[in-house]
PDB file of C-alpha atoms in Angstrom:
ATOM      1  CA  MET A   1     -17.822  19.950  18.673  1.00  0.00           C
ATOM      2  CA  SER A   2     -17.110  18.733  22.074  1.00  0.00           C
ATOM      3  CA  LEU A   3     -19.759  19.019  25.009  1.00  0.00           C
ATOM      4  CA  LYS A   4     -17.644  21.720  26.702  1.00  0.00           C
ATOM      5  CA  GLU A   5     -17.646  23.862  23.294  1.00  0.00           C
ATOM      6  CA  LYS A   6     -21.388  23.502  23.307  1.00  0.00           C
ATOM      7  CA  ILE A   7     -21.766  25.384  26.617  1.00  0.00           C
ATOM      8  CA  ASN A   8     -22.954  29.135  26.336  1.00  0.00           C
ATOM      9  CA  SER A   9     -20.675  30.889  28.583  1.00  0.00           C
ATOM     10  CA  SER A  10     -23.124  33.777  28.796  1.00  0.00           C
ATOM     11  CA  LYS A  11     -25.997  31.414  30.100  1.00  0.00           C
ATOM     12  CA  LEU A  12     -24.160  29.680  32.968  1.00  0.00           C
ATOM     13  CA  PRO A  13     -25.971  28.816  36.224  1.00  0.00           C
ATOM     14  CA  GLN A  14     -24.381  30.703  39.022  1.00  0.00           C
ATOM     15  CA  HIS A  15     -24.950  27.915  41.446  1.00  0.00           C
ATOM     16  CA  ILE A  16     -25.185  24.123  40.819  1.00  0.00           C
ATOM     17  CA  ALA A  17     -26.094  21.625  43.511  1.00  0.00           C
ATOM     18  CA  VAL A  18     -25.170  17.859  43.131  1.00  0.00           C
ATOM     19  CA  ILE A  19     -26.573  14.796  44.910  1.00  0.00           C
ATOM     20  CA  MET A  20     -23.530  12.450  44.756  1.00  0.00           C
ATOM     21  CA  ASP A  21     -25.330   9.008  44.759  1.00  0.00           C
ATOM     22  CA  GLY A  22     -24.335   5.538  43.861  1.00  0.00           C
ATOM     23  CA  ASN A  23     -20.944   4.938  45.651  1.00  0.00           C
ATOM     24  CA  GLY A  24     -22.324   1.891  47.626  1.00  0.00           C
ATOM     25  CA  ARG A  25     -23.821   0.231  44.414  1.00  0.00           C
ATOM     26  CA  TRP A  26     -20.596   1.004  42.539  1.00  0.00           C
ATOM     27  CA  ALA A  27     -18.622  -0.661  45.226  1.00  0.00           C
ATOM     28  CA  LYS A  28     -20.885  -3.690  45.448  1.00  0.00           C
ATOM     29  CA  GLN A  29     -20.629  -4.126  41.589  1.00  0.00           C
ATOM     30  CA  LYS A  30     -16.844  -4.434  42.173  1.00  0.00           C
ATOM     31  CA  GLY A  31     -17.252  -6.971  44.973  1.00  0.00           C
ATOM     32  CA  ALA A  32     -16.000  -4.402  47.531  1.00  0.00           C
ATOM     33  CA  GLU A  33     -16.955  -2.855  50.786  1.00  0.00           C
ATOM     34  CA  ARG A  34     -19.071   0.518  50.382  1.00  0.00           C
ATOM     35  CA  ILE A  35     -16.220   2.574  51.639  1.00  0.00           C
ATOM     36  CA  TYR A  36     -14.324   1.644  48.618  1.00  0.00           C
ATOM     37  CA  GLY A  37     -17.094   3.400  46.588  1.00  0.00           C
ATOM     38  CA  HIS A  38     -16.781   6.478  48.857  1.00  0.00           C
ATOM     39  CA  GLU A  39     -12.872   6.537  48.359  1.00  0.00           C
ATOM     40  CA  ASN A  40     -13.335   6.282  44.572  1.00  0.00           C
ATOM     41  CA  GLY A  41     -15.934   9.041  44.668  1.00  0.00           C
ATOM     42  CA  VAL A  42     -13.410  11.483  45.742  1.00  0.00           C
ATOM     43  CA  LYS A  43     -11.981  11.648  42.166  1.00  0.00           C
ATOM     44  CA  SER A  44     -15.396  12.626  40.814  1.00  0.00           C
ATOM     45  CA  VAL A  45     -15.498  15.345  43.293  1.00  0.00           C
ATOM     46  CA  ARG A  46     -12.270  16.542  42.102  1.00  0.00           C
ATOM     47  CA  GLU A  47     -13.074  16.590  38.510  1.00  0.00           C
ATOM     48  CA  THR A  48     -16.575  18.227  39.128  1.00  0.00           C
ATOM     49  CA  VAL A  49     -14.940  20.993  41.219  1.00  0.00           C
ATOM     50  CA  GLU A  50     -12.333  21.554  38.503  1.00  0.00           C
ATOM     51  CA  ALA A  51     -14.906  21.734  35.705  1.00  0.00           C
ATOM     52  CA  ALA A  52     -17.106  24.020  37.643  1.00  0.00           C
ATOM     53  CA  ALA A  53     -14.152  26.411  38.364  1.00  0.00           C
ATOM     54  CA  GLU A  54     -12.773  26.265  34.905  1.00  0.00           C
ATOM     55  CA  LEU A  55     -16.304  27.127  33.457  1.00  0.00           C
ATOM     56  CA  GLY A  56     -16.874  30.006  35.965  1.00  0.00           C
ATOM     57  CA  ILE A  57     -19.536  28.495  38.159  1.00  0.00           C
ATOM     58  CA  LYS A  58     -19.657  30.623  41.241  1.00  0.00           C
ATOM     59  CA  TYR A  59     -21.334  28.161  43.596  1.00  0.00           C
ATOM     60  CA  LEU A  60     -21.124  24.404  43.712  1.00  0.00           C
ATOM     61  CA  THR A  61     -22.890  22.703  46.594  1.00  0.00           C
ATOM     62  CA  LEU A  62     -22.237  18.869  47.045  1.00  0.00           C
ATOM     63  CA  TYR A  63     -24.631  16.743  49.261  1.00  0.00           C
ATOM     64  CA  ALA A  64     -21.925  14.898  51.220  1.00  0.00           C
ATOM     65  CA  PHE A  65     -23.474  13.563  54.271  1.00  0.00           C
ATOM     66  CA  SER A  66     -27.199  13.817  55.334  1.00  0.00           C
ATOM     67  CA  THR A  67     -28.612  13.788  58.830  1.00  0.00           C
ATOM     68  CA  GLU A  68     -30.369  10.502  57.880  1.00  0.00           C
ATOM     69  CA  ASN A  69     -26.771   8.906  56.973  1.00  0.00           C
ATOM     70  CA  TRP A  70     -26.180   8.833  60.796  1.00  0.00           C
ATOM     71  CA  ASN A  71     -28.444   5.811  60.650  1.00  0.00           C
ATOM     72  CA  ARG A  72     -26.096   3.656  58.506  1.00  0.00           C
ATOM     73  CA  PRO A  73     -23.896   1.124  60.076  1.00  0.00           C
ATOM     74  CA  GLN A  74     -21.357   2.664  62.487  1.00  0.00           C
ATOM     75  CA  GLU A  75     -18.458   1.335  60.689  1.00  0.00           C
ATOM     76  CA  GLU A  76     -19.437   2.976  57.498  1.00  0.00           C
ATOM     77  CA  VAL A  77     -20.035   6.243  59.215  1.00  0.00           C
ATOM     78  CA  MET A  78     -16.712   6.240  60.934  1.00  0.00           C
ATOM     79  CA  ALA A  79     -15.103   5.457  57.881  1.00  0.00           C
ATOM     80  CA  LEU A  80     -16.623   8.208  56.023  1.00  0.00           C
ATOM     81  CA  MET A  81     -15.775  10.664  58.662  1.00  0.00           C
ATOM     82  CA  GLN A  82     -12.131   9.699  58.498  1.00  0.00           C
ATOM     83  CA  LEU A  83     -12.122   9.875  54.744  1.00  0.00           C
ATOM     84  CA  LEU A  84     -13.591  13.293  55.039  1.00  0.00           C
ATOM     85  CA  VAL A  85     -10.924  14.491  57.293  1.00  0.00           C
ATOM     86  CA  HIS A  86      -8.202  13.116  55.182  1.00  0.00           C
ATOM     87  CA  THR A  87      -9.712  14.581  51.939  1.00  0.00           C
ATOM     88  CA  ILE A  88     -10.201  17.963  53.297  1.00  0.00           C
ATOM     89  CA  SER A  89      -6.632  18.041  54.665  1.00  0.00           C
ATOM     90  CA  ALA A  90      -5.351  16.787  51.528  1.00  0.00           C
ATOM     91  CA  GLU A  91      -7.248  19.033  49.233  1.00  0.00           C
ATOM     92  CA  THR A  92      -6.975  22.350  50.914  1.00  0.00           C
ATOM     93  CA  LYS A  93      -3.658  23.219  49.064  1.00  0.00           C
ATOM     94  CA  THR A  94      -5.230  22.554  45.712  1.00  0.00           C
ATOM     95  CA  LEU A  95      -8.173  24.662  46.634  1.00  0.00           C
ATOM     96  CA  ASN A  96      -5.814  27.589  47.192  1.00  0.00           C
ATOM     97  CA  GLU A  97      -3.913  27.045  44.191  1.00  0.00           C
ATOM     98  CA  ASN A  98      -7.113  27.239  42.185  1.00  0.00           C
ATOM     99  CA  ASN A  99      -8.591  30.231  44.101  1.00  0.00           C
ATOM    100  CA  ILE A 100     -11.583  28.127  45.441  1.00  0.00           C
ATOM    101  CA  ARG A 101     -13.191  28.999  48.554  1.00  0.00           C
ATOM    102  CA  LEU A 102     -14.605  26.136  50.888  1.00  0.00           C
ATOM    103  CA  ALA A 103     -17.917  26.538  52.840  1.00  0.00           C
ATOM    104  CA  ALA A 104     -20.133  24.205  54.516  1.00  0.00           C
ATOM    105  CA  ILE A 105     -23.803  24.040  55.513  1.00  0.00           C
ATOM    106  CA  GLY A 106     -25.606  21.721  57.947  1.00  0.00           C
ATOM    107  CA  ASP A 107     -25.538  20.742  61.537  1.00  0.00           C
ATOM    108  CA  LEU A 108     -21.763  21.108  61.558  1.00  0.00           C
ATOM    109  CA  LYS A 109     -21.424  20.849  65.428  1.00  0.00           C
ATOM    110  CA  SER A 110     -22.855  17.027  65.206  1.00  0.00           C
ATOM    111  CA  LEU A 111     -19.566  16.226  63.354  1.00  0.00           C
ATOM    112  CA  PRO A 112     -16.781  14.402  65.219  1.00  0.00           C
ATOM    113  CA  SER A 113     -14.417  16.931  66.703  1.00  0.00           C
ATOM    114  CA  ASP A 114     -11.401  16.170  64.517  1.00  0.00           C
ATOM    115  CA  CYS A 115     -13.632  16.379  61.397  1.00  0.00           C
ATOM    116  CA  TYR A 116     -15.169  19.605  62.496  1.00  0.00           C
ATOM    117  CA  ASN A 117     -11.933  21.198  63.313  1.00  0.00           C
ATOM    118  CA  GLU A 118     -10.239  20.048  60.200  1.00  0.00           C
ATOM    119  CA  LEU A 119     -13.234  21.542  58.104  1.00  0.00           C
ATOM    120  CA  GLN A 120     -13.101  24.988  59.936  1.00  0.00           C
ATOM    121  CA  GLU A 121      -9.541  25.171  59.398  1.00  0.00           C
ATOM    122  CA  ALA A 122      -9.753  24.584  55.602  1.00  0.00           C
ATOM    123  CA  ILE A 123     -12.695  27.100  55.491  1.00  0.00           C
ATOM    124  CA  LYS A 124     -10.471  29.645  57.303  1.00  0.00           C
ATOM    125  CA  LYS A 125      -7.492  28.929  54.984  1.00  0.00           C
ATOM    126  CA  THR A 126      -9.440  29.395  51.814  1.00  0.00           C
ATOM    127  CA  ALA A 127     -11.600  32.127  52.912  1.00  0.00           C
ATOM    128  CA  GLY A 128      -9.963  34.801  50.716  1.00  0.00           C
ATOM    129  CA  ASN A 129     -10.365  32.915  47.389  1.00  0.00           C
ATOM    130  CA  ASN A 130     -13.190  34.132  45.088  1.00  0.00           C
ATOM    131  CA  ARG A 131     -13.169  32.096  41.841  1.00  0.00           C
ATOM    132  CA  THR A 132     -15.569  29.593  42.927  1.00  0.00           C
ATOM    133  CA  THR A 133     -17.035  28.499  46.390  1.00  0.00           C
ATOM    134  CA  LEU A 134     -17.366  24.776  46.899  1.00  0.00           C
ATOM    135  CA  VAL A 135     -20.096  24.223  49.554  1.00  0.00           C
ATOM    136  CA  LEU A 136     -20.242  20.946  51.379  1.00  0.00           C
ATOM    137  CA  ALA A 137     -23.577  19.900  52.748  1.00  0.00           C
ATOM    138  CA  LEU A 138     -22.653  17.703  55.894  1.00  0.00           C
ATOM    139  CA  SER A 139     -25.093  16.568  58.534  1.00  0.00           C
ATOM    140  CA  TYR A 140     -27.645  18.294  56.466  1.00  0.00           C
ATOM    141  CA  SER A 141     -31.236  17.925  55.621  1.00  0.00           C
ATOM    142  CA  SER A 142     -33.617  20.477  54.418  1.00  0.00           C
ATOM    143  CA  ARG A 143     -36.190  19.803  56.936  1.00  0.00           C
ATOM    144  CA  TRP A 144     -33.750  20.273  59.766  1.00  0.00           C
ATOM    145  CA  GLU A 145     -32.703  23.563  58.055  1.00  0.00           C
ATOM    146  CA  ILE A 146     -36.238  24.903  57.838  1.00  0.00           C
ATOM    147  CA  ILE A 147     -37.207  23.930  61.309  1.00  0.00           C
ATOM    148  CA  ASN A 148     -34.132  25.966  62.536  1.00  0.00           C
ATOM    149  CA  ALA A 149     -35.068  28.852  60.495  1.00  0.00           C
ATOM    150  CA  VAL A 150     -38.525  28.817  61.896  1.00  0.00           C
ATOM    151  CA  LYS A 151     -37.406  28.540  65.323  1.00  0.00           C
ATOM    152  CA  GLU A 152     -35.130  31.519  64.954  1.00  0.00           C
ATOM    153  CA  ILE A 153     -37.833  33.697  63.359  1.00  0.00           C
ATOM    154  CA  ALA A 154     -40.302  32.726  66.148  1.00  0.00           C
ATOM    155  CA  GLN A 155     -37.714  33.669  68.705  1.00  0.00           C
ATOM    156  CA  LYS A 156     -37.202  37.039  67.141  1.00  0.00           C
ATOM    157  CA  VAL A 157     -41.158  37.580  67.067  1.00  0.00           C
ATOM    158  CA  GLN A 158     -41.397  36.659  70.688  1.00  0.00           C
ATOM    159  CA  ASP A 159     -38.490  39.006  71.622  1.00  0.00           C
ATOM    160  CA  GLY A 160     -40.271  41.816  69.937  1.00  0.00           C
ATOM    161  CA  LEU A 161     -37.470  42.107  67.177  1.00  0.00           C
ATOM    162  CA  MET A 162     -39.870  41.203  64.317  1.00  0.00           C
ATOM    163  CA  GLN A 163     -43.617  41.549  63.587  1.00  0.00           C
ATOM    164  CA  ALA A 164     -45.283  38.169  62.368  1.00  0.00           C
ATOM    165  CA  SER A 165     -47.030  40.013  59.744  1.00  0.00           C
ATOM    166  CA  THR A 166     -43.837  41.239  58.066  1.00  0.00           C
ATOM    167  CA  ILE A 167     -42.481  37.664  57.581  1.00  0.00           C
ATOM    168  CA  ASN A 168     -42.109  36.955  53.832  1.00  0.00           C
ATOM    169  CA  GLU A 169     -39.942  34.941  51.484  1.00  0.00           C
ATOM    170  CA  ASP A 170     -36.877  37.007  52.196  1.00  0.00           C
ATOM    171  CA  THR A 171     -37.231  36.577  55.983  1.00  0.00           C
ATOM    172  CA  ILE A 172     -37.203  32.647  55.219  1.00  0.00           C
ATOM    173  CA  ASN A 173     -34.141  33.033  52.858  1.00  0.00           C
ATOM    174  CA  SER A 174     -32.176  35.059  55.416  1.00  0.00           C
ATOM    175  CA  HIS A 175     -32.415  32.439  58.093  1.00  0.00           C
ATOM    176  CA  LEU A 176     -31.415  29.433  55.990  1.00  0.00           C
ATOM    177  CA  CYS A 177     -27.965  27.879  55.793  1.00  0.00           C
ATOM    178  CA  THR A 178     -27.590  29.392  52.322  1.00  0.00           C
ATOM    179  CA  ALA A 179     -28.587  32.842  53.249  1.00  0.00           C
ATOM    180  CA  ASP A 180     -25.465  34.487  51.416  1.00  0.00           C
ATOM    181  CA  MET A 181     -25.790  32.338  48.149  1.00  0.00           C
ATOM    182  CA  PRO A 182     -27.872  32.674  45.008  1.00  0.00           C
ATOM    183  CA  GLU A 183     -30.369  29.749  44.800  1.00  0.00           C
ATOM    184  CA  PRO A 184     -29.353  26.757  42.618  1.00  0.00           C
ATOM    185  CA  GLU A 185     -30.474  26.822  39.035  1.00  0.00           C
ATOM    186  CA  LEU A 186     -29.511  23.437  38.246  1.00  0.00           C
ATOM    187  CA  MET A 187     -29.636  20.035  40.672  1.00  0.00           C
ATOM    188  CA  ILE A 188     -27.821  17.078  39.373  1.00  0.00           C
ATOM    189  CA  ARG A 189     -28.279  13.632  40.845  1.00  0.00           C
ATOM    190  CA  THR A 190     -26.417  10.550  39.823  1.00  0.00           C
ATOM    191  CA  SER A 191     -27.259   6.727  40.035  1.00  0.00           C
ATOM    192  CA  GLY A 192     -30.701   6.850  38.441  1.00  0.00           C
ATOM    193  CA  GLU A 193     -32.749   7.858  41.373  1.00  0.00           C
ATOM    194  CA  ASN A 194     -35.341  10.456  40.554  1.00  0.00           C
ATOM    195  CA  ARG A 195     -35.751  12.243  43.867  1.00  0.00           C
ATOM    196  CA  ILE A 196     -34.218  15.161  45.951  1.00  0.00           C
ATOM    197  CA  SER A 197     -33.762  13.291  49.206  1.00  0.00           C
ATOM    198  CA  ASN A 198     -34.437  16.137  51.627  1.00  0.00           C
ATOM    199  CA  PHE A 199     -31.763  18.328  50.064  1.00  0.00           C
ATOM    200  CA  LEU A 200     -32.303  22.192  49.717  1.00  0.00           C
ATOM    201  CA  LEU A 201     -36.161  21.753  49.431  1.00  0.00           C
ATOM    202  CA  TRP A 202     -36.880  25.480  49.691  1.00  0.00           C
ATOM    203  CA  GLN A 203     -33.805  26.650  47.450  1.00  0.00           C
ATOM    204  CA  LEU A 204     -34.665  24.175  44.602  1.00  0.00           C
ATOM    205  CA  ALA A 205     -38.331  25.611  44.132  1.00  0.00           C
ATOM    206  CA  TYR A 206     -37.225  26.623  40.582  1.00  0.00           C
ATOM    207  CA  ALA A 207     -34.223  24.769  39.783  1.00  0.00           C
ATOM    208  CA  GLU A 208     -33.979  22.597  36.803  1.00  0.00           C
ATOM    209  CA  LEU A 209     -33.502  18.970  37.759  1.00  0.00           C
ATOM    210  CA  TYR A 210     -31.145  16.719  35.962  1.00  0.00           C
ATOM    211  CA  PHE A 211     -30.886  12.864  36.660  1.00  0.00           C
ATOM    212  CA  THR A 212     -28.233  10.579  35.307  1.00  0.00           C
ATOM    213  CA  ASP A 213     -27.790   7.027  35.639  1.00  0.00           C
ATOM    214  CA  LYS A 214     -24.071   7.301  36.099  1.00  0.00           C
ATOM    215  CA  LEU A 215     -22.916   6.085  39.626  1.00  0.00           C
ATOM    216  CA  TRP A 216     -21.071   8.856  41.314  1.00  0.00           C
ATOM    217  CA  PRO A 217     -17.637   7.250  41.163  1.00  0.00           C
ATOM    218  CA  ASP A 218     -18.187   7.080  37.216  1.00  0.00           C
ATOM    219  CA  PHE A 219     -19.127  10.689  37.013  1.00  0.00           C
ATOM    220  CA  ARG A 220     -16.573  12.939  35.035  1.00  0.00           C
ATOM    221  CA  LYS A 221     -16.083  16.220  33.556  1.00  0.00           C
ATOM    222  CA  GLU A 222     -17.968  15.243  30.453  1.00  0.00           C
ATOM    223  CA  ASP A 223     -21.025  14.270  32.540  1.00  0.00           C
ATOM    224  CA  PHE A 224     -20.927  17.609  34.236  1.00  0.00           C
ATOM    225  CA  TYR A 225     -20.810  19.403  30.858  1.00  0.00           C
ATOM    226  CA  GLU A 226     -23.663  17.190  29.415  1.00  0.00           C
ATOM    227  CA  ALA A 227     -25.886  18.414  32.463  1.00  0.00           C
ATOM    228  CA  ILE A 228     -25.022  21.967  31.679  1.00  0.00           C
ATOM    229  CA  VAL A 229     -25.778  21.692  28.018  1.00  0.00           C
ATOM    230  CA  ASP A 230     -29.166  20.057  28.875  1.00  0.00           C
ATOM    231  CA  TYR A 231     -29.915  22.991  31.256  1.00  0.00           C
ATOM    232  CA  GLN A 232     -29.105  25.517  28.585  1.00  0.00           C
ATOM    233  CA  ASN A 233     -31.573  23.844  26.107  1.00  0.00           C
ATOM    234  CA  ARG A 234     -34.464  24.341  28.533  1.00  0.00           C
ATOM    235  CA  GLU A 235     -36.849  27.094  28.767  1.00  0.00           C
ATOM    236  CA  ARG A 236     -37.011  28.622  32.130  1.00  0.00           C
ATOM    237  CA  ARG A 237     -40.629  30.276  32.654  1.00  0.00           C
ATOM    238  CA  PHE A 238     -40.893  30.818  36.291  1.00  0.00           C
ATOM    239  CA  GLY A 239     -44.709  30.758  35.916  1.00  0.00           C
ATOM    240  CA  LYS A 240     -44.785  32.858  32.853  1.00  0.00           C
ATOM    241  CA  THR A 241     -45.795  31.626  29.287  1.00  0.00           C
ATOM    242  CA  SER A 242     -43.315  31.281  26.546  1.00  0.00           C
ATOM    243  CA  GLU A 243     -44.805  34.189  24.689  1.00  0.00           C
ATOM    244  CA  GLN A 244     -44.306  36.371  27.885  1.00  0.00           C
ATOM    245  CA  LEU A 245     -40.649  35.336  27.824  1.00  0.00           C
ATOM    246  CA  ILE A 246     -40.109  36.510  23.976  1.00  0.00           C
ATOM    247  CA  SER A 247     -41.914  39.622  24.330  1.00  0.00           C
TER     248      SER A 247
END
C-alpha cells in the first residue's frame, strides 16, 4: 500500500502550514550559490501544492519570507524577490486551471513594488477559486502580527468601540492575518531544524508538529503524504485525557 493510500480522507487536516527550510544548505552541498537552492525549491512548492489540492486540503500556508530574512545579504534578498515575481507570474495560470486561490499574509507593503503588484494581481485573478487556498507568508513574523493585532485592539478600546473587559481569544483571532482561516492542525518543517522560527505562534497552539531531515528542494509529494500519515496516527487530546476522547 502506498503512503497516499494510507491516508484517511475523512481525517484530513483542514489547514497545513509549512516552513520551507534548507534551500541554502542544499545549494552549498551542490557547490552553488544560495539562490540556486531557492530556484530548485520552486519544484517542491509546486509538488506540495498539487498534493494538497489532490487530497482536498483546504488551506496550505507556506513560510516563504520572514521579516528577519530582510537581514540577509542584499544580493540574495533581491534575487529572491525577482524569483518570487517570476514564479507568481508563471504559476497564476496553473493555479486557475487547478481551481486554487492565492492569498498572502505579512507586511506586504514592505515588499518591492513590482513584487507587491504582481502578488496582488495574482490574488485578484484567482479570487474565485475554491478548491484549495494557497497562502504565502511574505515579510511575515508572528511577533509582528501579534503586535499589530494588539495595537488595533488598543486603538478600538481608546476610541470607545470596544471594552477592555470583553477582549478574549476570539478578539485576538479576528485581528490576526489569518482571521478568515481555520488554525493549522499540522505544521511541517524541513531540513532537520526543530523550531518554529516566529511562524504562526498564536495559531499553532494546538497544531501537531512534524520535522523531517529532508532539505526543502528534495521535498516531494511522498514526503507530504508521510507527514499526513504521521499526523493521522497521533492522538489529539486538546488538554483532555485519552479516556475522555473515547467516552
